[in-house]
CSV table of C-alpha atoms in Angstrom, one decimal:
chain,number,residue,atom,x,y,z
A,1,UNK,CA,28.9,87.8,52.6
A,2,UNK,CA,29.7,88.2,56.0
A,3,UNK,CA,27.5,85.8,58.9
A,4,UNK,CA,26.6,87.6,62.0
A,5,UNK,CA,28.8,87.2,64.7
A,6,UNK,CA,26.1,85.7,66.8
A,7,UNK,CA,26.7,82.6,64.5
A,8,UNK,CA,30.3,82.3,64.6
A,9,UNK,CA,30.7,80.4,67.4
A,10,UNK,CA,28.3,77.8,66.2
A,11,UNK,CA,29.9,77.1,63.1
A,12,UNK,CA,33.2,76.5,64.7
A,13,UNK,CA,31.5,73.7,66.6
A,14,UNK,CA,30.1,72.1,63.7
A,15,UNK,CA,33.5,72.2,61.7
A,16,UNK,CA,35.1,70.2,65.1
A,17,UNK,CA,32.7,67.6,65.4
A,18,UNK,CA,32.4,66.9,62.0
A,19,UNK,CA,36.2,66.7,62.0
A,20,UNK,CA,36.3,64.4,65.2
A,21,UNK,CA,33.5,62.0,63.5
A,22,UNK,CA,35.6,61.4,60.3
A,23,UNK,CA,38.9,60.4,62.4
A,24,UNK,CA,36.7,58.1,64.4
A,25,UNK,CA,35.5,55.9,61.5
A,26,UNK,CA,38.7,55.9,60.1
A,27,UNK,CA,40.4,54.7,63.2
A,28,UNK,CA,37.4,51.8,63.2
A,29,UNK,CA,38.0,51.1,59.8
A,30,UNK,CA,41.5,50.5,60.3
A,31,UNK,CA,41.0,48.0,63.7
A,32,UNK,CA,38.6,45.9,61.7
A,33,UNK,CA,41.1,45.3,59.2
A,34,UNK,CA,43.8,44.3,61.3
A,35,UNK,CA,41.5,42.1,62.8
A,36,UNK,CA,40.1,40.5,59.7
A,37,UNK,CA,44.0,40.1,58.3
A,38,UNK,CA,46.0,40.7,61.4
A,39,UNK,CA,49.7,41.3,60.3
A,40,UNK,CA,53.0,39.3,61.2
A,41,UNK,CA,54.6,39.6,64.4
A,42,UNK,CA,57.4,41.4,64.4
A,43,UNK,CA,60.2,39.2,66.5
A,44,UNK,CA,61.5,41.1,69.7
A,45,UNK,CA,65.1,42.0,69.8
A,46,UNK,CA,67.4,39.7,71.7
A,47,UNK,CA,67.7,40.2,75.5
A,48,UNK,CA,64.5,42.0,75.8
A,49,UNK,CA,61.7,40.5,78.3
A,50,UNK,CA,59.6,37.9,77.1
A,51,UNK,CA,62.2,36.0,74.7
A,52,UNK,CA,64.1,33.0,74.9
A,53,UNK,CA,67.4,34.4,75.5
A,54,UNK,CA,65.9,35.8,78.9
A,55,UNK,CA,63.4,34.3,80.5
A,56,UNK,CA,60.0,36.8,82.1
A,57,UNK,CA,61.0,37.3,85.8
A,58,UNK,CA,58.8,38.6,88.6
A,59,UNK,CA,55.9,39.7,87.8
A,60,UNK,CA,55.9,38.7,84.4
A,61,UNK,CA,56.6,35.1,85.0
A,62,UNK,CA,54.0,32.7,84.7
A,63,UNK,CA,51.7,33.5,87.7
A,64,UNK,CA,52.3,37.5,87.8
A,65,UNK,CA,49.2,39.8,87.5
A,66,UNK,CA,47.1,39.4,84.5
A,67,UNK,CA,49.3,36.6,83.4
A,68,UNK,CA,48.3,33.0,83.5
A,69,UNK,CA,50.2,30.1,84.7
A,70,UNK,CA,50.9,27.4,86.8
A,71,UNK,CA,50.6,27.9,90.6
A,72,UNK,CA,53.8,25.8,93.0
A,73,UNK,CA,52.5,22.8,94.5
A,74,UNK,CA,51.9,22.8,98.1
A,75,UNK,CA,52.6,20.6,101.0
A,76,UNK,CA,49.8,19.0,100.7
A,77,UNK,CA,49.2,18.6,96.6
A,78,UNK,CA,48.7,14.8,96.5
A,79,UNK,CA,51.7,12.5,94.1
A,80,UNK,CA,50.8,10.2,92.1
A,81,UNK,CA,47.6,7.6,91.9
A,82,UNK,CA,45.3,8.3,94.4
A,83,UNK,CA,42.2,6.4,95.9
A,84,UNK,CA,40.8,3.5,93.8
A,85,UNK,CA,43.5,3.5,91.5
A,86,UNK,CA,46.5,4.0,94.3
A,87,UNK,CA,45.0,0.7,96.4
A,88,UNK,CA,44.8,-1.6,92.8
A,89,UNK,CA,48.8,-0.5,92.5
A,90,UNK,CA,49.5,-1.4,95.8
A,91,UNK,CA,47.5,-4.9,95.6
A,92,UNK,CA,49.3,-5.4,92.6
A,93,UNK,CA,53.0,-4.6,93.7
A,94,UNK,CA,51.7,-7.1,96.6
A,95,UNK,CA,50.9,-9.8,94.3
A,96,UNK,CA,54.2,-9.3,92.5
A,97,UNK,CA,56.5,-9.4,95.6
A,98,UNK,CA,54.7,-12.5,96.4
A,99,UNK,CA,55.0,-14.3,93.3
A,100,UNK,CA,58.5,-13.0,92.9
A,101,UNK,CA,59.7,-14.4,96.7
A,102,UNK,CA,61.9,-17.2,96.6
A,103,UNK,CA,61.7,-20.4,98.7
A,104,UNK,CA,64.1,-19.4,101.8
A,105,UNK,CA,65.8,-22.6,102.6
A,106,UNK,CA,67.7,-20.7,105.6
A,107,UNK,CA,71.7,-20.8,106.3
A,108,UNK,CA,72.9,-24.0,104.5
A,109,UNK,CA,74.8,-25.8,107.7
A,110,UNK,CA,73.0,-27.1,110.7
A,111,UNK,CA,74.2,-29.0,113.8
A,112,UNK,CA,71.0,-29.8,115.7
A,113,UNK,CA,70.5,-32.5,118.7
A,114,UNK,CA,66.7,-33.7,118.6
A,115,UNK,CA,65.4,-35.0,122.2
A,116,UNK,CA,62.4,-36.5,122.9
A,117,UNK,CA,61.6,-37.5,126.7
A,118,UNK,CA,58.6,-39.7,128.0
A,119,UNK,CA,57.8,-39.4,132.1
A,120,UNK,CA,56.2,-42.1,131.5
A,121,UNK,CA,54.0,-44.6,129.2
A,122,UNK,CA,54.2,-48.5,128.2
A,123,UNK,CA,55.2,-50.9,125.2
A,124,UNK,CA,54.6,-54.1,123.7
A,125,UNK,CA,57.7,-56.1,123.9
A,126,UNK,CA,57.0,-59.6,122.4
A,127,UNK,CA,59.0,-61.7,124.5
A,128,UNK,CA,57.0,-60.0,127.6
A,129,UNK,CA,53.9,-61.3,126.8
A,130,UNK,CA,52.4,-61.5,129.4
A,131,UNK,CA,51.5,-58.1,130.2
A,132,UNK,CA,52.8,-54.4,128.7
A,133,UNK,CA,56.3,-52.8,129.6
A,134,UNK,CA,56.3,-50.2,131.4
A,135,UNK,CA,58.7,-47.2,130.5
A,136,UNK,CA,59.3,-44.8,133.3
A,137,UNK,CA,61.2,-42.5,132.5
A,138,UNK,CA,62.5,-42.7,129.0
A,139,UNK,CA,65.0,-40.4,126.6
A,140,UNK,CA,65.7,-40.2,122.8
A,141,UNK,CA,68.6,-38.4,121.8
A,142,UNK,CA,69.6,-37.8,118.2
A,143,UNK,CA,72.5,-36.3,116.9
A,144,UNK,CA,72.4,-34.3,113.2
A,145,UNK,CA,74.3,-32.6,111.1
A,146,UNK,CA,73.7,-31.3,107.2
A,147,UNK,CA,75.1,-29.1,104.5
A,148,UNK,CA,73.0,-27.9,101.9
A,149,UNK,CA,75.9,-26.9,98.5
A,150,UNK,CA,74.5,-24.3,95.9
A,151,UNK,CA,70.9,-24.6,97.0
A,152,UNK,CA,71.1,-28.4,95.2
A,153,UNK,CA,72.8,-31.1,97.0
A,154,UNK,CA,72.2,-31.7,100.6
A,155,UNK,CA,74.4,-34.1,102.6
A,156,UNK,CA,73.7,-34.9,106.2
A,157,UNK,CA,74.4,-37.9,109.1
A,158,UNK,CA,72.4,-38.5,112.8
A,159,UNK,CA,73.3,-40.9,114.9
A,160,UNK,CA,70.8,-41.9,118.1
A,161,UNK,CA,71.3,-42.6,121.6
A,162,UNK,CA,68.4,-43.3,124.2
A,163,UNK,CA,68.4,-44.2,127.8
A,164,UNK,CA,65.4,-45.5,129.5
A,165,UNK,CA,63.7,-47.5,132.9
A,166,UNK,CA,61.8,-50.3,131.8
A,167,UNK,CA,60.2,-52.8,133.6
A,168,UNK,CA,58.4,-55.8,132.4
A,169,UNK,CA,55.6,-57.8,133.6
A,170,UNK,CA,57.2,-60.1,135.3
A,171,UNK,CA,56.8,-59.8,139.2
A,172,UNK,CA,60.2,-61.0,141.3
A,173,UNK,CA,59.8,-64.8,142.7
A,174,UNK,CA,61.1,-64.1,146.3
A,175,UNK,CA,60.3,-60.7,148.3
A,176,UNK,CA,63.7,-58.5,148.5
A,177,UNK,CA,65.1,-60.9,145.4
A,178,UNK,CA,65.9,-58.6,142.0
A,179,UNK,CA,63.0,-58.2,139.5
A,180,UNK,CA,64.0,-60.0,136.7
A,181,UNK,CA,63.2,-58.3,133.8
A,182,UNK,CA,63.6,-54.0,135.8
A,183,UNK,CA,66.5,-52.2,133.7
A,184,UNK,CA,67.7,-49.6,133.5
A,185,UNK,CA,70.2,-49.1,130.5
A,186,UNK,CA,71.7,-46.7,127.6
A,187,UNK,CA,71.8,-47.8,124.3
A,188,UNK,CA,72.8,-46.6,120.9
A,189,UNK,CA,70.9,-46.0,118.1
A,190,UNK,CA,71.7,-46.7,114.0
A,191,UNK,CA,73.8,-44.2,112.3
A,192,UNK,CA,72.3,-42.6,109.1
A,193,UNK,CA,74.3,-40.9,106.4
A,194,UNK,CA,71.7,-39.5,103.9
A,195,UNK,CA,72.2,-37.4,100.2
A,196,UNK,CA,69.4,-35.0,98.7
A,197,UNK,CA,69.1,-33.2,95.7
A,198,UNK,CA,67.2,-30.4,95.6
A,199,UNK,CA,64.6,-29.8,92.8
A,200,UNK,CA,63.5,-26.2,92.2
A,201,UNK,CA,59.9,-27.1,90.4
A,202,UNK,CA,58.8,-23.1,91.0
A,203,UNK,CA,59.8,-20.2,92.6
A,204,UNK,CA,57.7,-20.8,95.9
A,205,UNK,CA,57.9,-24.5,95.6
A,206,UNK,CA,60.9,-27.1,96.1
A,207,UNK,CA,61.4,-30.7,96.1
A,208,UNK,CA,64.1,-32.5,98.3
A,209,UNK,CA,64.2,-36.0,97.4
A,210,UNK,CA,67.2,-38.4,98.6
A,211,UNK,CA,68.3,-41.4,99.8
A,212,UNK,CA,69.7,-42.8,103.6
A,213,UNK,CA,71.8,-45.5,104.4
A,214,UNK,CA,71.2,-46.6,107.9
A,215,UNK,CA,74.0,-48.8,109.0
A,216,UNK,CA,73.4,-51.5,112.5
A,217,UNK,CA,75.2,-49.7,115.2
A,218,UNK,CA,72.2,-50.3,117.6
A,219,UNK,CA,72.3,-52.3,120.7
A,220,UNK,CA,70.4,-54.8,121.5
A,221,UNK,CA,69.1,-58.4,121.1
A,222,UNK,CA,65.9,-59.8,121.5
A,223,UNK,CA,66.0,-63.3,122.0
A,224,UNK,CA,69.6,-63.1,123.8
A,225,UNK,CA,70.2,-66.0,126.0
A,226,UNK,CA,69.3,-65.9,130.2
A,227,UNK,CA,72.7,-64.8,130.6
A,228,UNK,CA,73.1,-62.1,128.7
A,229,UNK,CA,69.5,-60.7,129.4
A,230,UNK,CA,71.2,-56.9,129.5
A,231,UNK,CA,70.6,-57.4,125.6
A,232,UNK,CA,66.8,-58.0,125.9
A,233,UNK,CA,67.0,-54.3,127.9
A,234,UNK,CA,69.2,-52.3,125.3
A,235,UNK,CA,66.3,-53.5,122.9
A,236,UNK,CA,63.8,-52.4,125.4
A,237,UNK,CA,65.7,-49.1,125.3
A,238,UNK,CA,65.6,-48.9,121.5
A,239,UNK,CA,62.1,-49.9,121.1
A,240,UNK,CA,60.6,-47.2,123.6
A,241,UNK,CA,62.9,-44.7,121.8
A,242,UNK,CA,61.1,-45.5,118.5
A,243,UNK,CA,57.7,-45.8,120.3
A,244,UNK,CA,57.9,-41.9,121.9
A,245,UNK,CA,59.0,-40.9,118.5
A,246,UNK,CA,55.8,-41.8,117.0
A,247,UNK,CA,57.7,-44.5,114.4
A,248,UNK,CA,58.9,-41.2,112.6
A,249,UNK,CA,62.8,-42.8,112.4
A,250,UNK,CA,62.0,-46.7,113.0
A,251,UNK,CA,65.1,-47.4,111.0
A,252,UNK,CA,67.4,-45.5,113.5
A,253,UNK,CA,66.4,-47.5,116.3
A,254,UNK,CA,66.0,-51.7,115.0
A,255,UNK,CA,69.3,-53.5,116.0
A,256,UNK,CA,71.3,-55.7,113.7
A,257,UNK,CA,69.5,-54.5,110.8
A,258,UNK,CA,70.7,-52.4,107.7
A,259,UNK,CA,68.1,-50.2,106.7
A,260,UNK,CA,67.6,-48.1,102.8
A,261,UNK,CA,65.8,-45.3,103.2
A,262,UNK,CA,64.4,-43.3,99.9
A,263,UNK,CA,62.5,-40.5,100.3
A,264,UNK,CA,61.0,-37.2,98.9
A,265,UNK,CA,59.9,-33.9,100.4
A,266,UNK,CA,57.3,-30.9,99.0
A,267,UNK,CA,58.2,-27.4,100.8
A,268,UNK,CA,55.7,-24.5,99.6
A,269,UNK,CA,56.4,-20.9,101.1
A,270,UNK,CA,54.0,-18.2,100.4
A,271,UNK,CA,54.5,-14.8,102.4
A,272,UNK,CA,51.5,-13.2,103.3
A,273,UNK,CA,52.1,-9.7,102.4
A,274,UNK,CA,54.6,-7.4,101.2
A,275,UNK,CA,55.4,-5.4,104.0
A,276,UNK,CA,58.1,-5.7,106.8
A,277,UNK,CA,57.5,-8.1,109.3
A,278,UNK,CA,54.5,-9.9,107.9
A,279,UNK,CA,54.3,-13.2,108.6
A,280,UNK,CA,55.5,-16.5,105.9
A,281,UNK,CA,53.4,-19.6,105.6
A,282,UNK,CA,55.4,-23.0,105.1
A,283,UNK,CA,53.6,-25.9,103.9
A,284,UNK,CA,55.2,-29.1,103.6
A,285,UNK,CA,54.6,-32.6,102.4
A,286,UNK,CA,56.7,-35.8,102.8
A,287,UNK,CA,57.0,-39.7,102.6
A,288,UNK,CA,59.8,-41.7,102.9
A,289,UNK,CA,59.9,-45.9,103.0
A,290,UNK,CA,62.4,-47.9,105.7
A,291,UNK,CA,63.6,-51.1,104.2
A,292,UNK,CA,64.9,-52.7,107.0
A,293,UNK,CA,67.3,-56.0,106.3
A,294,UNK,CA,68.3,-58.3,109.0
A,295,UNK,CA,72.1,-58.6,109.4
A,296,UNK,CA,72.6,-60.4,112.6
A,297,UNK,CA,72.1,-61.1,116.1
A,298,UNK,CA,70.7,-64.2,118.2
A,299,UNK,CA,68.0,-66.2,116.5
A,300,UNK,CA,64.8,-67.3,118.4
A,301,UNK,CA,64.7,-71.3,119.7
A,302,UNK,CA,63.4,-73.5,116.5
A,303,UNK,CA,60.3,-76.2,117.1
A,304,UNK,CA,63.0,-78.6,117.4
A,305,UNK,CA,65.5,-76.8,119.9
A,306,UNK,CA,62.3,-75.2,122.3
A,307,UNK,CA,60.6,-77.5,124.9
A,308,UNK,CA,57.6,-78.8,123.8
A,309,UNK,CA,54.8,-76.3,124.4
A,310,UNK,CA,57.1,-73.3,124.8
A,311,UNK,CA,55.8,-70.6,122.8
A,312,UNK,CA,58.0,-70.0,119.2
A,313,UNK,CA,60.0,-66.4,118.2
A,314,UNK,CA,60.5,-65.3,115.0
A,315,UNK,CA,63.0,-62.5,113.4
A,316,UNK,CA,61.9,-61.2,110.3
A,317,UNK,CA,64.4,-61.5,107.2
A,318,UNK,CA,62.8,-58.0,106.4
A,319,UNK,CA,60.6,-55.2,108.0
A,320,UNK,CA,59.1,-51.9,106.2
A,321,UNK,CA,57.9,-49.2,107.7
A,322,UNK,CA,56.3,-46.6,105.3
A,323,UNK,CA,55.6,-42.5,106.9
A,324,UNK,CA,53.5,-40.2,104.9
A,325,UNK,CA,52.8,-37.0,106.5
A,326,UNK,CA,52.7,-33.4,106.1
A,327,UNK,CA,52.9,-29.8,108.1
A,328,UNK,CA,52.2,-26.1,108.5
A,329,UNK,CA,54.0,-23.3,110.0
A,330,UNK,CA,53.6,-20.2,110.4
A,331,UNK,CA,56.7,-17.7,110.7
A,332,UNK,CA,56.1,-14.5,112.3
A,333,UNK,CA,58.1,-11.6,113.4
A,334,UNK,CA,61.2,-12.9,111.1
A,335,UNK,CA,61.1,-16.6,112.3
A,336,UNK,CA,61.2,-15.5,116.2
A,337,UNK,CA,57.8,-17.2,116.5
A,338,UNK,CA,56.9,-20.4,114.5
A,339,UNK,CA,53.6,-21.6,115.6
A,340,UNK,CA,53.4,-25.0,113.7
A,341,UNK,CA,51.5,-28.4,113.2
A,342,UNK,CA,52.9,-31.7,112.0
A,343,UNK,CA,51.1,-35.0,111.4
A,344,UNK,CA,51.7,-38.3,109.8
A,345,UNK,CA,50.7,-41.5,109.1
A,346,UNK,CA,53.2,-44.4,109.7
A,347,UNK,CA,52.3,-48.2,108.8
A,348,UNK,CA,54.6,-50.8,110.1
A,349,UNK,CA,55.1,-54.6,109.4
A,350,UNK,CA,56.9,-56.5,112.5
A,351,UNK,CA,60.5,-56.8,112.9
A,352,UNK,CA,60.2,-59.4,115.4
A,353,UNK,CA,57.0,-61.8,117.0
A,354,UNK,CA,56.9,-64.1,120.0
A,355,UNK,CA,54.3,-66.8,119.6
A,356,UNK,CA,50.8,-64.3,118.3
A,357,UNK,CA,52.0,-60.9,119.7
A,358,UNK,CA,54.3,-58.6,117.5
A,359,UNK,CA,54.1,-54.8,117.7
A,360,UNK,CA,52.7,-54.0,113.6
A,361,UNK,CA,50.1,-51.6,112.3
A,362,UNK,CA,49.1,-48.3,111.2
A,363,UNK,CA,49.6,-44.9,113.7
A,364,UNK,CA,48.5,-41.9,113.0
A,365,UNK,CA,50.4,-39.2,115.2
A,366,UNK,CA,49.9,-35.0,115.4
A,367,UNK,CA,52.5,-33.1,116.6
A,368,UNK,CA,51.7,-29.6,117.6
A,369,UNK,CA,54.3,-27.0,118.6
A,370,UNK,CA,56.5,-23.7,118.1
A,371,UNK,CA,59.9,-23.0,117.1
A,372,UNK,CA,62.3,-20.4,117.1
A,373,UNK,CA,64.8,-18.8,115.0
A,374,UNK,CA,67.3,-16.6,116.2
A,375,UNK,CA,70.1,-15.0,114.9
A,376,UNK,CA,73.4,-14.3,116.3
A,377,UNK,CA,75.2,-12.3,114.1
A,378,UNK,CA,73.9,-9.3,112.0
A,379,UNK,CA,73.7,-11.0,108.2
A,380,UNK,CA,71.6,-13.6,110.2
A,381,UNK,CA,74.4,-16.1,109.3
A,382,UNK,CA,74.7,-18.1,112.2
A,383,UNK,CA,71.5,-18.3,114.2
A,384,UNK,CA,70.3,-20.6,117.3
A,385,UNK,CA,67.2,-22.6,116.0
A,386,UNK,CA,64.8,-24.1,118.7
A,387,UNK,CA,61.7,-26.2,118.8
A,388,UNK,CA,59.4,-27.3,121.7
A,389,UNK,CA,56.6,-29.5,120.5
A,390,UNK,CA,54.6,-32.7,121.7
A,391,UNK,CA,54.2,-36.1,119.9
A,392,UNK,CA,51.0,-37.4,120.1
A,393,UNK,CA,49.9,-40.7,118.9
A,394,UNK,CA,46.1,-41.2,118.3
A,395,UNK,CA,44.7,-44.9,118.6
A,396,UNK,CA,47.0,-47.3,117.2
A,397,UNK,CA,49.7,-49.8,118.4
A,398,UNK,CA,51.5,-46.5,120.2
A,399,UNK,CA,48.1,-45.1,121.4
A,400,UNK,CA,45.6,-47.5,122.8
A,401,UNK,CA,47.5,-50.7,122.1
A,402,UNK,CA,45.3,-52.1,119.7
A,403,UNK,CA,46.9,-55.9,120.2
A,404,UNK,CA,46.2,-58.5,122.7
A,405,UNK,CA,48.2,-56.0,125.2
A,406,UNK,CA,47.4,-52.2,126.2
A,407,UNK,CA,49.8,-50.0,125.8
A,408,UNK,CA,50.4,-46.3,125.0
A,409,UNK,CA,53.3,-43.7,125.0
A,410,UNK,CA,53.7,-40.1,124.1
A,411,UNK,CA,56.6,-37.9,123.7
A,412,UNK,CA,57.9,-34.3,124.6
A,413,UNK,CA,60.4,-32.9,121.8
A,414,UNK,CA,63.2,-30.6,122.9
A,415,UNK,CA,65.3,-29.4,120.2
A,416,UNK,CA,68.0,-27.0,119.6
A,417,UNK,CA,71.0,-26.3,117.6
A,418,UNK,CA,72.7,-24.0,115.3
A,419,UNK,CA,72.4,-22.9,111.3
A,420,UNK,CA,75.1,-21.5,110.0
């Protein structure tokens, strides 16, 4: 049976379409099945893009089009902690440079002269007791060395020598005759040769504790006879010299006495941040106690030997004179600049009377001032060290002349040397 021809065309259509739909659901069949169970990969050939053996380049490296990965950091792509976190690491390195600083004891040789000049000021001298001495102008030089061996044993020596106008209260009997007790003399002091270990109790904390043997080099004598009154001024000398020094070295400046001298130091250094150039703070606490022993020179007149009525001396077989004190400095810019205070407390018993007057008692002394540290070679090994401060006695035999007698003296300290 033959169809028209005008269907032909129509049934051709039909047999295509049909065909097309039957190869489209086989196709789908066949995606959902790899996708429900997809198959193995099959591993690409060596040297081909993509596999270890060569690595993607261009393009096809992490970052190319359509392919994810990691973008370069920039410039400006912060590194490590940041905000909170980044200022709790640094206060925390801070904290650990701190704790970790050792105490810096400086070079371990020093050769330092210590003066300490007074324009002017007065003095109880016993056997003047009729009025104060007056010292006008006065000096107080003393002479130190010390050598500090592995950070632990510390010997040193000083040695004083002072130089002062005094002029007691005596008025001259005749006008143009010589005033008889105006001098003007030099005297030396006591020399001191001193050992200290050093006690390392912590990391920031060290303890120098010793003992000095101050042997009677002084001149001077108190009671000396009318003829050999230059003594009485050499003593004069000495005394003002411990006076203007606040009673801080008593020992170095007693004639005819040998003098033991224990004593024990607390140093504390703490710097205040981790950085360059910040500053250091240096705390120390000290104490020593001067045993003084008599050893010689010209004993006062006895009941017996004086005239009846004259007034009775008296040397002491033993004096003490005990300093407890304590300071703060404040090193900046590498020790160029030391701003510092000092202050102690020294209580004295009397070395000598005449009749009710001795010079005894407690004085309390502040010394403010600022020191310098300056070195001369590049390892900072040898360096100039400086100091200009004032000594100031508060109340006190030294500051009001708490006796039967006013008096009062103050002191400027000069000092320089080298560390090395």
């Amino acid at each position: 049976m033959r169809l028209p021809l005008v269907l032909a065309p129509w049934l051709v259509g039909a047999l295509v379409a049909g065909a097309s739909l039957a190869f489209a659901e086989t196709a789908c069949a066949a995606e959902e099945e790899a996708i429900a169970s997809p198959a193995e990969a099959v591993p690409a050939k060596e040297g081909e893009p993509g596999t270890d053996a060569e690595p993607l380049k261009g393009e096809d490296a992490a970052g190319g089009w359509g392919v994810g990965g990691k973008e370069d950091a920039g410039k400006f792509t912060p590194h490590g902690k940041t905000g909170k976190l980044k200022e709790l690491e640094d206060a925390e390195e801070e904290r650990r440079v701190v704790d970790e600083t050792p105490v810096n004891l400086g070079p371990p040789g020093t050769a330092l002269m210590d003066v300490v000049v007074a324009p002017s000021g007065s003095i109880i001298v016993p056997v003047q007791d009729s009025g104060p001495t007056k010292v006008a102008p006065g000096g107080s030089f003393i002479f130190g060395t010390s050598y500090r061996v592995n950070d632990k044993w510390e010997f040193g020596a000083r040695f004083g020598l002072s130089t002062a106008a005094t002029n007691g209260p005596r008025e001259a009997l005749l006008v143009g005759s010589r005033d008889p007790d105006s001098f003007k003399q030099v005297a030396t002091g006591n020399l001191e040769v001193s050992f200290r270990p050093i006690v390392k109790l912590t990391r920031a904390l060290v303890m120098p504790v010793g003992l000095a043997l101050v042997f009677p080099t002084a001149m001077g004598d108190m009671f000396s006879d009318p003829d050999t009154r230059v003594n009485v001024a050499r003593s004069n000398v000495n005394q003002a010299a411990s006076a203007m020094r606040g009673w801080e070295d008593k020992a170095l400046f007693e004639p005819h006495r040998f003098s033991l001298v224990p004593g024990a130091r607390l140093i504390y250094q703490r710097p205040m941040g981790s950085g360059t150039g910040q500053g250091v703070l240096v705390l120390e606490a000290r104490t020593k106690f001067e045993i003084m022993a008599l050893t010689g020179g010209k004993q006062p007149q006895t009941v017996e030997q004086a005239p009846a009525g004259a007034t009775i001396g008296d040397l002491k077989d033993v004096a003490l004179n005990w300093v407890l004190g304590g300071g703060a400095d404040y090193v900046m810019l590498d020790g160029l600049v030391t701003p510092g205070l000092k202050a102690w407390l020294a209580y004295a018993t009397a070395t000598n009377s005449f009749g009710s007057i001795d010079v005894s008692g407690a004085q309390f002394v502040l010394e403010p001032g600022v020191a310098t540290n300056v070195p001369f070679s590049k390892g900072g090994t040898l360096r100039f060290q400086g100091r200009l401060s004032g000594i100031l006695p508060l109340g006190g035999p030294l500051g009001s002349g708490n006796q039967a007698i006013p008096a009062g003296i103050a002191g400027l300290r000069i000092a320089a040397g080298l560390a090395f």
